[in-house]
């Protein structure tokens, strides 16, 4: 997601009217706004493997060679492997009323679709035999101001997918987690106390534009306005 898309997402995810300074009840924590800044860092490792052959021989007294680094005589087959690491950064910024809800993107497409299908079926989240399409991972964020400088943030994983050309969103409410944080404190979603750690580890993985698996580190920071 680029910055322009993130800003557009921020505008669409505005939850509730923004309480302005002229509001007579602006000092009430329940009616104040929370700005959420989300940063994502995805690390991917590309494996490159290949096989190459080279050879040489003598024809009519003339030595002929082919391939890279041909031997003095005969044919040699070499294998090669290389590994490349890269890192991408994204940023989302949301404005939501205290007690409201916003949504952040974790992965546009999940690599472990079949695993999640079985996991959700066993817990009654969806019917067996349903085939998802374009399955994306989302995290629902519900911040509530507790007092000046302290917030309670409720985090709920969710999936969005297509069934018969209709977009469906399913919340995994049984894995909702609440954390109490100070204003400006950074939350690492990979470190939240979720009861199913295997689910969380697979949830925070996506595909990049090359269809390579990419682990995503997402941090969230909330400030009171």
PDB file of C-alpha atoms in Angstrom:
ATOM      1  CA  UNK A   1       0.000   0.000   0.000  1.00  0.00           C
ATOM      2  CA  UNK A   2       1.527   3.381  -0.991  1.00  0.00           C
ATOM      3  CA  UNK A   3       1.185   6.604   1.014  1.00  0.00           C
ATOM      4  CA  UNK A   4      -1.641   7.941  -1.161  1.00  0.00           C
ATOM      5  CA  UNK A   5      -3.634   4.738  -0.702  1.00  0.00           C
ATOM      6  CA  UNK A   6      -2.950   4.810   3.024  1.00  0.00           C
ATOM      7  CA  UNK A   7      -4.250   8.384   3.295  1.00  0.00           C
ATOM      8  CA  UNK A   8      -7.344   7.465   1.319  1.00  0.00           C
ATOM      9  CA  UNK A   9      -7.866   4.489   3.604  1.00  0.00           C
ATOM     10  CA  UNK A  10      -7.509   6.805   6.579  1.00  0.00           C
ATOM     11  CA  UNK A  11     -10.284   9.039   5.286  1.00  0.00           C
ATOM     12  CA  UNK A  12     -12.611   6.116   4.627  1.00  0.00           C
ATOM     13  CA  UNK A  13     -11.977   4.595   8.039  1.00  0.00           C
ATOM     14  CA  UNK A  14     -12.824   7.702  10.016  1.00  0.00           C
ATOM     15  CA  UNK A  15     -15.092   6.383  12.737  1.00  0.00           C
ATOM     16  CA  UNK A  16     -17.643   8.865  14.019  1.00  0.00           C
ATOM     17  CA  UNK A  17     -17.664  12.659  13.814  1.00  0.00           C
ATOM     18  CA  UNK A  18     -14.536  14.480  14.790  1.00  0.00           C
ATOM     19  CA  UNK A  19     -14.940  16.441  18.007  1.00  0.00           C
ATOM     20  CA  UNK A  20     -13.634  19.950  17.399  1.00  0.00           C
ATOM     21  CA  UNK A  21     -12.266  22.373  19.992  1.00  0.00           C
ATOM     22  CA  UNK A  22     -15.528  24.332  19.943  1.00  0.00           C
ATOM     23  CA  UNK A  23     -17.448  21.322  21.227  1.00  0.00           C
ATOM     24  CA  UNK A  24     -18.748  22.060  24.698  1.00  0.00           C
ATOM     25  CA  UNK A  25     -17.924  18.499  25.782  1.00  0.00           C
ATOM     26  CA  UNK A  26     -14.491  18.306  24.178  1.00  0.00           C
ATOM     27  CA  UNK A  27     -12.853  17.668  27.553  1.00  0.00           C
ATOM     28  CA  UNK A  28     -14.832  14.472  28.008  1.00  0.00           C
ATOM     29  CA  UNK A  29     -12.561  11.496  27.203  1.00  0.00           C
ATOM     30  CA  UNK A  30     -15.469   9.628  25.617  1.00  0.00           C
ATOM     31  CA  UNK A  31     -15.834  12.301  22.933  1.00  0.00           C
ATOM     32  CA  UNK A  32     -12.206  12.954  22.152  1.00  0.00           C
ATOM     33  CA  UNK A  33     -10.344  11.634  19.143  1.00  0.00           C
ATOM     34  CA  UNK A  34      -7.424   9.251  18.896  1.00  0.00           C
ATOM     35  CA  UNK A  35      -4.871   9.426  16.109  1.00  0.00           C
ATOM     36  CA  UNK A  36      -3.379   6.050  15.233  1.00  0.00           C
ATOM     37  CA  UNK A  37      -0.150   5.791  13.277  1.00  0.00           C
ATOM     38  CA  UNK A  38       0.653   2.342  11.922  1.00  0.00           C
ATOM     39  CA  UNK A  39       3.992   1.446  10.396  1.00  0.00           C
ATOM     40  CA  UNK A  40       4.679  -1.822   8.621  1.00  0.00           C
ATOM     41  CA  UNK A  41       8.030  -3.369   7.813  1.00  0.00           C
ATOM     42  CA  UNK A  42       8.140  -6.462   5.624  1.00  0.00           C
ATOM     43  CA  UNK A  43      11.294  -8.510   5.205  1.00  0.00           C
ATOM     44  CA  UNK A  44      11.580 -10.949   2.360  1.00  0.00           C
ATOM     45  CA  UNK A  45      14.270 -13.385   1.376  1.00  0.00           C
ATOM     46  CA  UNK A  46      14.616 -14.458  -2.245  1.00  0.00           C
ATOM     47  CA  UNK A  47      16.287 -17.745  -3.073  1.00  0.00           C
ATOM     48  CA  UNK A  48      17.889 -18.013  -6.508  1.00  0.00           C
ATOM     49  CA  UNK A  49      19.043 -21.414  -7.704  1.00  0.00           C
ATOM     50  CA  UNK A  50      20.256 -22.621 -11.056  1.00  0.00           C
ATOM     51  CA  UNK A  51      22.350 -25.130 -12.929  1.00  0.00           C
ATOM     52  CA  UNK A  52      24.884 -24.291 -15.595  1.00  0.00           C
ATOM     53  CA  UNK A  53      27.064 -26.401 -17.835  1.00  0.00           C
ATOM     54  CA  UNK A  54      30.359 -25.662 -19.540  1.00  0.00           C
ATOM     55  CA  UNK A  55      32.579 -27.755 -21.709  1.00  0.00           C
ATOM     56  CA  UNK A  56      35.525 -27.741 -24.073  1.00  0.00           C
ATOM     57  CA  UNK A  57      37.215 -30.001 -26.563  1.00  0.00           C
ATOM     58  CA  UNK A  58      39.595 -30.051 -29.467  1.00  0.00           C
ATOM     59  CA  UNK A  59      38.445 -30.219 -33.066  1.00  0.00           C
ATOM     60  CA  UNK A  60      41.065 -30.339 -35.823  1.00  0.00           C
ATOM     61  CA  UNK A  61      43.720 -29.175 -33.435  1.00  0.00           C
ATOM     62  CA  UNK A  62      41.641 -26.171 -32.359  1.00  0.00           C
ATOM     63  CA  UNK A  63      40.383 -25.979 -28.768  1.00  0.00           C
ATOM     64  CA  UNK A  64      36.714 -25.017 -28.570  1.00  0.00           C
ATOM     65  CA  UNK A  65      34.958 -24.105 -25.325  1.00  0.00           C
ATOM     66  CA  UNK A  66      31.428 -23.154 -24.372  1.00  0.00           C
ATOM     67  CA  UNK A  67      29.697 -21.875 -21.271  1.00  0.00           C
ATOM     68  CA  UNK A  68      31.086 -19.927 -18.349  1.00  0.00           C
ATOM     69  CA  UNK A  69      34.527 -21.034 -17.112  1.00  0.00           C
ATOM     70  CA  UNK A  70      34.893 -24.069 -19.389  1.00  0.00           C
ATOM     71  CA  UNK A  71      37.336 -26.764 -18.196  1.00  0.00           C
ATOM     72  CA  UNK A  72      40.479 -27.722 -20.101  1.00  0.00           C
ATOM     73  CA  UNK A  73      38.698 -30.706 -21.530  1.00  0.00           C
ATOM     74  CA  UNK A  74      35.309 -32.362 -21.139  1.00  0.00           C
ATOM     75  CA  UNK A  75      32.081 -31.101 -19.650  1.00  0.00           C
ATOM     76  CA  UNK A  76      31.369 -29.806 -16.144  1.00  0.00           C
ATOM     77  CA  UNK A  77      27.977 -29.092 -14.577  1.00  0.00           C
ATOM     78  CA  UNK A  78      27.776 -26.595 -11.751  1.00  0.00           C
ATOM     79  CA  UNK A  79      24.979 -25.677  -9.393  1.00  0.00           C
ATOM     80  CA  UNK A  80      24.592 -22.171  -8.024  1.00  0.00           C
ATOM     81  CA  UNK A  81      22.486 -20.650  -5.270  1.00  0.00           C
ATOM     82  CA  UNK A  82      22.159 -17.133  -3.958  1.00  0.00           C
ATOM     83  CA  UNK A  83      20.046 -15.372  -1.368  1.00  0.00           C
ATOM     84  CA  UNK A  84      18.807 -11.795  -1.487  1.00  0.00           C
ATOM     85  CA  UNK A  85      17.172  -9.917   1.361  1.00  0.00           C
ATOM     86  CA  UNK A  86      15.102  -6.763   1.028  1.00  0.00           C
ATOM     87  CA  UNK A  87      12.878  -4.630   3.244  1.00  0.00           C
ATOM     88  CA  UNK A  88       9.754  -2.564   2.472  1.00  0.00           C
ATOM     89  CA  UNK A  89       8.055   0.060   4.624  1.00  0.00           C
ATOM     90  CA  UNK A  90       4.423   1.219   4.690  1.00  0.00           C
ATOM     91  CA  UNK A  91       2.566   3.762   6.798  1.00  0.00           C
ATOM     92  CA  UNK A  92      -1.112   4.165   7.624  1.00  0.00           C
ATOM     93  CA  UNK A  93      -2.636   6.993   9.638  1.00  0.00           C
ATOM     94  CA  UNK A  94      -6.159   6.843  11.059  1.00  0.00           C
ATOM     95  CA  UNK A  95      -8.300   9.214  13.118  1.00  0.00           C
ATOM     96  CA  UNK A  96     -11.009   7.606  15.221  1.00  0.00           C
ATOM     97  CA  UNK A  97     -13.231   8.741  18.085  1.00  0.00           C
ATOM     98  CA  UNK A  98     -12.510   7.264  21.491  1.00  0.00           C
ATOM     99  CA  UNK A  99     -14.616   4.108  21.702  1.00  0.00           C
ATOM    100  CA  UNK A 100     -14.904   3.893  17.915  1.00  0.00           C
ATOM    101  CA  UNK A 101     -13.318   1.449  15.516  1.00  0.00           C
ATOM    102  CA  UNK A 102     -10.773   1.587  12.694  1.00  0.00           C
ATOM    103  CA  UNK A 103      -9.256  -1.053  10.441  1.00  0.00           C
ATOM    104  CA  UNK A 104      -5.676  -1.519   9.399  1.00  0.00           C
ATOM    105  CA  UNK A 105      -4.358  -3.692   6.589  1.00  0.00           C
ATOM    106  CA  UNK A 106      -2.034  -6.531   7.546  1.00  0.00           C
ATOM    107  CA  UNK A 107      -1.771  -8.415   4.232  1.00  0.00           C
ATOM    108  CA  UNK A 108      -3.597  -7.974   0.945  1.00  0.00           C
ATOM    109  CA  UNK A 109      -3.372 -11.726   0.416  1.00  0.00           C
ATOM    110  CA  UNK A 110      -2.582 -14.409   3.004  1.00  0.00           C
ATOM    111  CA  UNK A 111      -0.241 -17.312   2.119  1.00  0.00           C
ATOM    112  CA  UNK A 112      -1.817 -19.771   4.595  1.00  0.00           C
ATOM    113  CA  UNK A 113      -5.355 -19.674   3.236  1.00  0.00           C
ATOM    114  CA  UNK A 114      -6.061 -23.406   3.596  1.00  0.00           C
ATOM    115  CA  UNK A 115      -4.714 -23.444   7.154  1.00  0.00           C
ATOM    116  CA  UNK A 116      -7.040 -20.597   8.134  1.00  0.00           C
ATOM    117  CA  UNK A 117      -9.995 -22.292   6.424  1.00  0.00           C
ATOM    118  CA  UNK A 118      -9.521 -25.418   8.558  1.00  0.00           C
ATOM    119  CA  UNK A 119      -8.788 -23.384  11.691  1.00  0.00           C
ATOM    120  CA  UNK A 120     -11.987 -21.325  11.305  1.00  0.00           C
ATOM    121  CA  UNK A 121     -14.165 -24.310  10.372  1.00  0.00           C
ATOM    122  CA  UNK A 122     -13.116 -26.171  13.522  1.00  0.00           C
ATOM    123  CA  UNK A 123     -14.212 -23.143  15.580  1.00  0.00           C
ATOM    124  CA  UNK A 124     -17.494 -22.546  13.771  1.00  0.00           C
ATOM    125  CA  UNK A 125     -16.486 -19.309  12.059  1.00  0.00           C
ATOM    126  CA  UNK A 126     -17.605 -20.464   8.603  1.00  0.00           C
ATOM    127  CA  UNK A 127     -19.247 -23.394   6.907  1.00  0.00           C
ATOM    128  CA  UNK A 128     -17.234 -26.318   5.499  1.00  0.00           C
ATOM    129  CA  UNK A 129     -16.628 -26.425   1.777  1.00  0.00           C
ATOM    130  CA  UNK A 130     -16.603 -22.648   1.316  1.00  0.00           C
ATOM    131  CA  UNK A 131     -13.780 -21.662  -1.020  1.00  0.00           C
ATOM    132  CA  UNK A 132     -12.357 -18.237  -0.365  1.00  0.00           C
ATOM    133  CA  UNK A 133     -10.948 -15.949  -3.009  1.00  0.00           C
ATOM    134  CA  UNK A 134      -8.637 -12.962  -2.582  1.00  0.00           C
ATOM    135  CA  UNK A 135      -8.288 -13.506   1.149  1.00  0.00           C
ATOM    136  CA  UNK A 136      -6.821 -10.523   2.985  1.00  0.00           C
ATOM    137  CA  UNK A 137      -5.878 -10.056   6.629  1.00  0.00           C
ATOM    138  CA  UNK A 138      -7.066  -7.058   8.638  1.00  0.00           C
ATOM    139  CA  UNK A 139      -6.752  -5.921  12.239  1.00  0.00           C
ATOM    140  CA  UNK A 140      -9.664  -4.059  13.830  1.00  0.00           C
ATOM    141  CA  UNK A 141      -8.526  -1.405  16.290  1.00  0.00           C
ATOM    142  CA  UNK A 142     -10.790   0.061  18.998  1.00  0.00           C
ATOM    143  CA  UNK A 143      -9.044   2.678  21.157  1.00  0.00           C
ATOM    144  CA  UNK A 144     -10.648   4.052  24.312  1.00  0.00           C
ATOM    145  CA  UNK A 145      -9.248   6.887  26.399  1.00  0.00           C
ATOM    146  CA  UNK A 146      -8.960   5.774  30.020  1.00  0.00           C
ATOM    147  CA  UNK A 147      -7.532   9.002  31.410  1.00  0.00           C
ATOM    148  CA  UNK A 148      -5.202  11.757  30.292  1.00  0.00           C
ATOM    149  CA  UNK A 149      -2.249   9.957  28.767  1.00  0.00           C
ATOM    150  CA  UNK A 150      -3.580   6.389  29.006  1.00  0.00           C
ATOM    151  CA  UNK A 151      -5.507   4.361  26.428  1.00  0.00           C
ATOM    152  CA  UNK A 152      -7.014   0.913  26.241  1.00  0.00           C
ATOM    153  CA  UNK A 153      -6.662  -0.575  22.768  1.00  0.00           C
ATOM    154  CA  UNK A 154      -8.713  -3.579  21.711  1.00  0.00           C
ATOM    155  CA  UNK A 155      -7.305  -5.544  18.756  1.00  0.00           C
ATOM    156  CA  UNK A 156      -9.332  -8.087  16.765  1.00  0.00           C
ATOM    157  CA  UNK A 157      -8.011 -10.036  13.758  1.00  0.00           C
ATOM    158  CA  UNK A 158     -10.329 -10.278  10.758  1.00  0.00           C
ATOM    159  CA  UNK A 159     -10.399 -11.665   7.233  1.00  0.00           C
ATOM    160  CA  UNK A 160     -11.890 -10.152   4.092  1.00  0.00           C
ATOM    161  CA  UNK A 161     -12.568 -12.410   1.120  1.00  0.00           C
ATOM    162  CA  UNK A 162     -14.778 -13.028  -1.888  1.00  0.00           C
ATOM    163  CA  UNK A 163     -17.562 -15.610  -2.031  1.00  0.00           C
ATOM    164  CA  UNK A 164     -19.667 -15.653  -5.195  1.00  0.00           C
ATOM    165  CA  UNK A 165     -18.293 -12.197  -6.112  1.00  0.00           C
ATOM    166  CA  UNK A 166     -19.439 -10.747  -2.787  1.00  0.00           C
ATOM    167  CA  UNK A 167     -16.960  -9.301  -0.308  1.00  0.00           C
ATOM    168  CA  UNK A 168     -17.336 -10.810   3.154  1.00  0.00           C
ATOM    169  CA  UNK A 169     -15.556  -9.847   6.378  1.00  0.00           C
ATOM    170  CA  UNK A 170     -15.280 -12.228   9.309  1.00  0.00           C
ATOM    171  CA  UNK A 171     -14.007 -11.099  12.693  1.00  0.00           C
ATOM    172  CA  UNK A 172     -12.137 -13.570  14.876  1.00  0.00           C
ATOM    173  CA  UNK A 173     -13.612 -12.171  18.082  1.00  0.00           C
ATOM    174  CA  UNK A 174     -12.441 -15.100  20.229  1.00  0.00           C
ATOM    175  CA  UNK A 175      -8.879 -13.876  19.701  1.00  0.00           C
ATOM    176  CA  UNK A 176      -9.600 -10.236  20.592  1.00  0.00           C
ATOM    177  CA  UNK A 177      -6.915  -8.778  22.829  1.00  0.00           C
ATOM    178  CA  UNK A 178      -6.898  -5.640  24.967  1.00  0.00           C
ATOM    179  CA  UNK A 179      -3.723  -3.797  25.894  1.00  0.00           C
ATOM    180  CA  UNK A 180      -3.307  -0.795  28.164  1.00  0.00           C
ATOM    181  CA  UNK A 181      -0.763   1.703  26.828  1.00  0.00           C
ATOM    182  CA  UNK A 182       0.547   5.161  27.513  1.00  0.00           C
ATOM    183  CA  UNK A 183      -0.037   7.837  24.888  1.00  0.00           C
ATOM    184  CA  UNK A 184       2.646   7.617  22.220  1.00  0.00           C
ATOM    185  CA  UNK A 185       3.762   4.144  23.286  1.00  0.00           C
ATOM    186  CA  UNK A 186       4.494   1.848  20.366  1.00  0.00           C
ATOM    187  CA  UNK A 187       2.739  -1.534  20.196  1.00  0.00           C
ATOM    188  CA  UNK A 188       4.280  -4.363  18.209  1.00  0.00           C
ATOM    189  CA  UNK A 189       1.392  -6.504  16.946  1.00  0.00           C
ATOM    190  CA  UNK A 190       3.677  -9.523  16.899  1.00  0.00           C
ATOM    191  CA  UNK A 191       4.139  -9.193  20.643  1.00  0.00           C
ATOM    192  CA  UNK A 192       0.536  -8.757  21.793  1.00  0.00           C
ATOM    193  CA  UNK A 193      -0.667 -11.406  24.285  1.00  0.00           C
ATOM    194  CA  UNK A 194      -2.887 -13.368  21.871  1.00  0.00           C
ATOM    195  CA  UNK A 195      -3.993 -16.777  23.166  1.00  0.00           C
ATOM    196  CA  UNK A 196      -3.159 -18.600  19.908  1.00  0.00           C
ATOM    197  CA  UNK A 197       0.437 -17.801  19.019  1.00  0.00           C
ATOM    198  CA  UNK A 198       0.465 -20.065  15.952  1.00  0.00           C
ATOM    199  CA  UNK A 199      -2.483 -18.158  14.507  1.00  0.00           C
ATOM    200  CA  UNK A 200      -0.750 -14.820  15.102  1.00  0.00           C
ATOM    201  CA  UNK A 201       2.510 -15.965  13.515  1.00  0.00           C
ATOM    202  CA  UNK A 202       0.717 -17.081  10.341  1.00  0.00           C
ATOM    203  CA  UNK A 203      -1.569 -14.024  10.385  1.00  0.00           C
ATOM    204  CA  UNK A 204       1.363 -11.610  10.173  1.00  0.00           C
ATOM    205  CA  UNK A 205       2.627 -13.051   6.882  1.00  0.00           C
ATOM    206  CA  UNK A 206       1.644 -11.939   3.397  1.00  0.00           C
ATOM    207  CA  UNK A 207       2.588 -12.159  -0.261  1.00  0.00           C
ATOM    208  CA  UNK A 208       4.584  -9.396  -1.887  1.00  0.00           C
ATOM    209  CA  UNK A 209       4.264  -8.277  -5.501  1.00  0.00           C
ATOM    210  CA  UNK A 210       6.562 -11.114  -6.589  1.00  0.00           C
ATOM    211  CA  UNK A 211       4.371 -13.728  -4.895  1.00  0.00           C
ATOM    212  CA  UNK A 212       7.085 -14.345  -2.348  1.00  0.00           C
ATOM    213  CA  UNK A 213       6.232 -14.894   1.301  1.00  0.00           C
ATOM    214  CA  UNK A 214       6.946 -11.833   3.388  1.00  0.00           C
ATOM    215  CA  UNK A 215       6.767 -11.572   7.185  1.00  0.00           C
ATOM    216  CA  UNK A 216       5.281  -8.271   8.313  1.00  0.00           C
ATOM    217  CA  UNK A 217       6.233  -6.387  11.455  1.00  0.00           C
ATOM    218  CA  UNK A 218       3.463  -3.920  12.303  1.00  0.00           C
ATOM    219  CA  UNK A 219       3.695  -1.328  15.033  1.00  0.00           C
ATOM    220  CA  UNK A 220       0.891   0.900  16.233  1.00  0.00           C
ATOM    221  CA  UNK A 221       1.122   4.184  18.115  1.00  0.00           C
ATOM    222  CA  UNK A 222      -1.867   6.109  19.476  1.00  0.00           C
ATOM    223  CA  UNK A 223      -2.080   9.744  20.577  1.00  0.00           C
ATOM    224  CA  UNK A 224      -4.989  11.690  22.092  1.00  0.00           C
ATOM    225  CA  UNK A 225      -6.317  14.799  20.325  1.00  0.00           C
TER     226      UNK A 225
END
